[in-house]
C-alpha positions as CSV (number, residue, x, y, z in Angstrom):
1,L,-14.8,-13.3,-11.0
2,V,-13.0,-16.6,-10.4
3,C,-13.5,-16.4,-6.6
4,F,-17.2,-15.5,-7.2
5,L,-17.6,-18.6,-9.4
6,W,-15.8,-20.7,-6.8
7,V,-18.1,-19.6,-4.0
8,T,-21.1,-20.1,-6.3
9,M,-20.0,-23.6,-6.9
10,G,-19.9,-24.2,-3.2
11,V,-23.4,-22.7,-2.8
12,V,-24.8,-24.9,-5.5
13,W,-23.1,-28.0,-4.2
14,G,-24.4,-27.3,-0.6
15,N,-27.9,-26.7,-2.0
16,M,-28.1,-29.7,-4.3
17,N,-25.8,-32.3,-2.6
18,Q,-26.6,-31.5,1.1
19,D,-30.1,-30.2,0.6
20,W,-29.2,-27.0,2.5
21,D,-31.3,-23.9,2.1
22,L,-29.6,-21.0,0.2
23,I,-28.5,-19.2,3.4
24,T,-26.9,-22.3,4.9
25,A,-25.2,-23.2,1.6
26,T,-23.9,-19.7,1.3
27,H,-22.6,-19.8,4.8
28,F,-20.8,-23.1,4.1
29,A,-19.3,-21.8,0.8
30,I,-17.9,-18.6,2.4
31,S,-17.0,-19.9,5.9
32,A,-15.2,-22.9,4.4
33,L,-12.9,-20.5,2.5
34,A,-12.6,-17.8,5.2
35,T,-12.2,-19.9,8.3
36,G,-11.7,-23.4,7.3
37,G,-15.4,-24.1,7.9
38,L,-18.0,-23.2,10.4
39,T,-20.8,-25.0,8.6
40,A,-19.8,-28.6,7.9
41,P,-21.6,-31.4,6.0
42,P,-23.1,-34.1,8.3
43,V,-20.9,-37.1,9.2
44,N,-22.0,-40.7,8.9
45,S,-22.7,-43.0,11.8
46,D,-19.0,-43.7,12.2
47,G,-18.3,-40.0,12.6
48,F,-16.7,-39.6,9.2
49,L,-17.7,-37.6,6.2
50,P,-18.8,-39.8,3.3
51,K,-16.0,-40.2,0.8
52,N,-17.5,-38.2,-2.1
53,V,-18.4,-35.3,0.4
54,A,-14.9,-35.4,1.9
55,I,-13.2,-35.3,-1.5
56,F,-15.4,-32.3,-2.6
57,V,-14.9,-30.4,0.6
58,G,-11.1,-31.1,0.7
59,L,-10.6,-30.0,-2.9
60,Y,-13.0,-27.0,-2.5
61,C,-10.9,-25.8,0.5
62,L,-7.5,-26.8,-0.9
63,W,-8.0,-24.6,-4.0
64,G,-10.6,-22.2,-2.6
65,I,-8.8,-20.9,0.5
66,P,-5.8,-19.5,-1.4
67,L,-8.1,-18.1,-4.1
68,F,-10.3,-16.4,-1.5
69,Y,-7.3,-14.9,0.3
70,V,-5.7,-13.6,-2.9
71,T,-9.0,-12.0,-3.8
72,M,-9.5,-10.5,-0.4
73,S,-5.9,-9.2,-0.4
74,H,-6.4,-7.6,-3.8
75,F,-9.6,-6.0,-2.7
76,A,-8.0,-4.7,0.5
77,S,-5.0,-3.3,-1.4
78,N,-7.3,-1.4,-3.7
79,L,-9.4,-0.1,-0.8
80,V,-6.3,1.0,1.1
81,A,-4.8,2.6,-2.0
82,S,-8.0,4.5,-2.8
83,H,-8.1,5.7,0.8
84,L,-4.5,6.8,0.7
85,V,-4.9,8.7,-2.5
86,T,-7.9,10.5,-1.0
87,A,-6.0,11.3,2.2
88,E,-2.9,12.5,0.3
89,S,-5.1,14.7,-2.0
90,R,-6.7,16.3,1.1
91,I,-3.3,17.0,2.6
92,I,-1.9,18.4,-0.6
93,A,-5.0,20.6,-1.1
94,T,-4.8,22.1,2.4
95,P,-3.7,25.7,2.2
96,L,-0.4,26.6,4.0
97,Q,-0.7,28.2,7.4
98,P,1.3,31.4,7.9
99,L,3.9,29.6,10.0
100,E,4.2,26.9,7.3
101,F,4.7,29.5,4.7
102,R,7.5,31.1,6.7
103,V,9.2,27.7,7.2
104,A,8.6,26.6,3.6
105,K,10.1,29.7,1.9
106,S,13.5,28.9,3.4
107,L,13.5,25.1,3.0
108,C,15.1,25.1,-0.4
109,S,15.1,28.5,-2.0
110,R,16.8,31.7,-1.0
111,D,14.1,34.3,-1.5
112,E,10.7,35.3,0.0
113,L,8.7,32.9,-2.2
114,V,7.6,29.3,-1.8
115,H,8.9,27.4,-4.8
116,L,7.9,23.9,-6.0
117,S,10.9,22.4,-4.2
118,D,9.9,24.2,-1.0
119,F,6.3,23.0,-1.4
120,I,7.4,19.4,-2.0
121,V,9.7,19.4,1.1
122,L,6.9,20.9,3.2
123,Y,4.6,18.1,2.0
124,F,7.1,15.5,3.2
125,L,7.4,17.3,6.6
126,R,3.6,17.4,6.9
127,R,3.4,13.7,6.3
128,G,6.2,12.9,8.7
129,K,8.3,11.4,5.9
130,T,11.3,13.6,6.9
131,N,12.3,16.1,9.5
132,I,14.1,19.4,9.7
133,E,17.4,17.8,10.7
134,T,17.4,15.7,7.6
135,I,16.5,18.7,5.4
136,G,19.5,20.5,7.0
137,L,21.8,17.6,6.1
138,L,20.5,17.6,2.6
139,K,21.0,21.3,2.2
140,Q,24.5,21.0,3.6
141,Q,25.3,18.3,1.1
142,F,23.8,20.3,-1.7
143,D,25.9,23.3,-0.7
144,E,29.0,21.2,-0.8
145,F,28.2,20.1,-4.4
146,D,27.2,23.7,-5.4
147,T,30.8,24.9,-5.7
148,D,29.9,28.0,-7.6
149,N,27.1,29.0,-5.2
150,T,24.5,29.4,-7.9
151,G,21.8,27.4,-6.1
152,A,21.8,24.9,-9.0
153,L,24.0,21.9,-9.8
154,T,25.6,21.2,-13.1
155,F,26.0,17.6,-14.2
156,E,29.6,17.6,-13.2
157,Q,28.8,19.0,-9.7
158,A,26.0,16.6,-9.2
159,T,28.0,13.6,-10.2
160,S,31.2,14.4,-8.3
161,L,32.0,13.3,-4.8
162,T,33.2,16.2,-2.5
163,S,35.0,15.3,0.6
164,N,36.4,18.3,2.5
165,D,38.8,20.0,0.1
166,D,39.1,16.9,-2.0
167,T,37.0,16.3,-5.1
168,K,37.0,12.9,-6.7
169,K,35.0,11.8,-9.8
170,I,32.8,8.8,-9.4
171,S,33.2,6.5,-12.4
């Protein structure tokens, strides 16, 4: 809203002070903020902007350029975030292929079913956020913590540091 009002101020100034038509005034108001100015007010016979025009344009750009870029950045972030959510939803909703099912059922669990943990790891694999080697390292570390081979960790197991045959508590 603030950026819109700022651009409107530039359009009104260009229309009233410079006698530009609405298109030229709008071009000035936006291009001054986006590029530092493609449409400029006319200079006097000495090649300089009149003092009051120079002060307005200077202050308009000084405050407006950062405002414009913060607004565009915010808009772009929202646009990208929305796109990513849509893309992620599409990937999540994609049914597993038979090969993916065979791989997924052995990622975290020890039976013939795909559990939530398997599904989550498969998702990270699909997105390229991890690889099979890293999953193997994680499983190896989990197995070291799982001293009673139950496939689940107690608080004590999860918070202890196992190094070879040596178990040390982390305080």
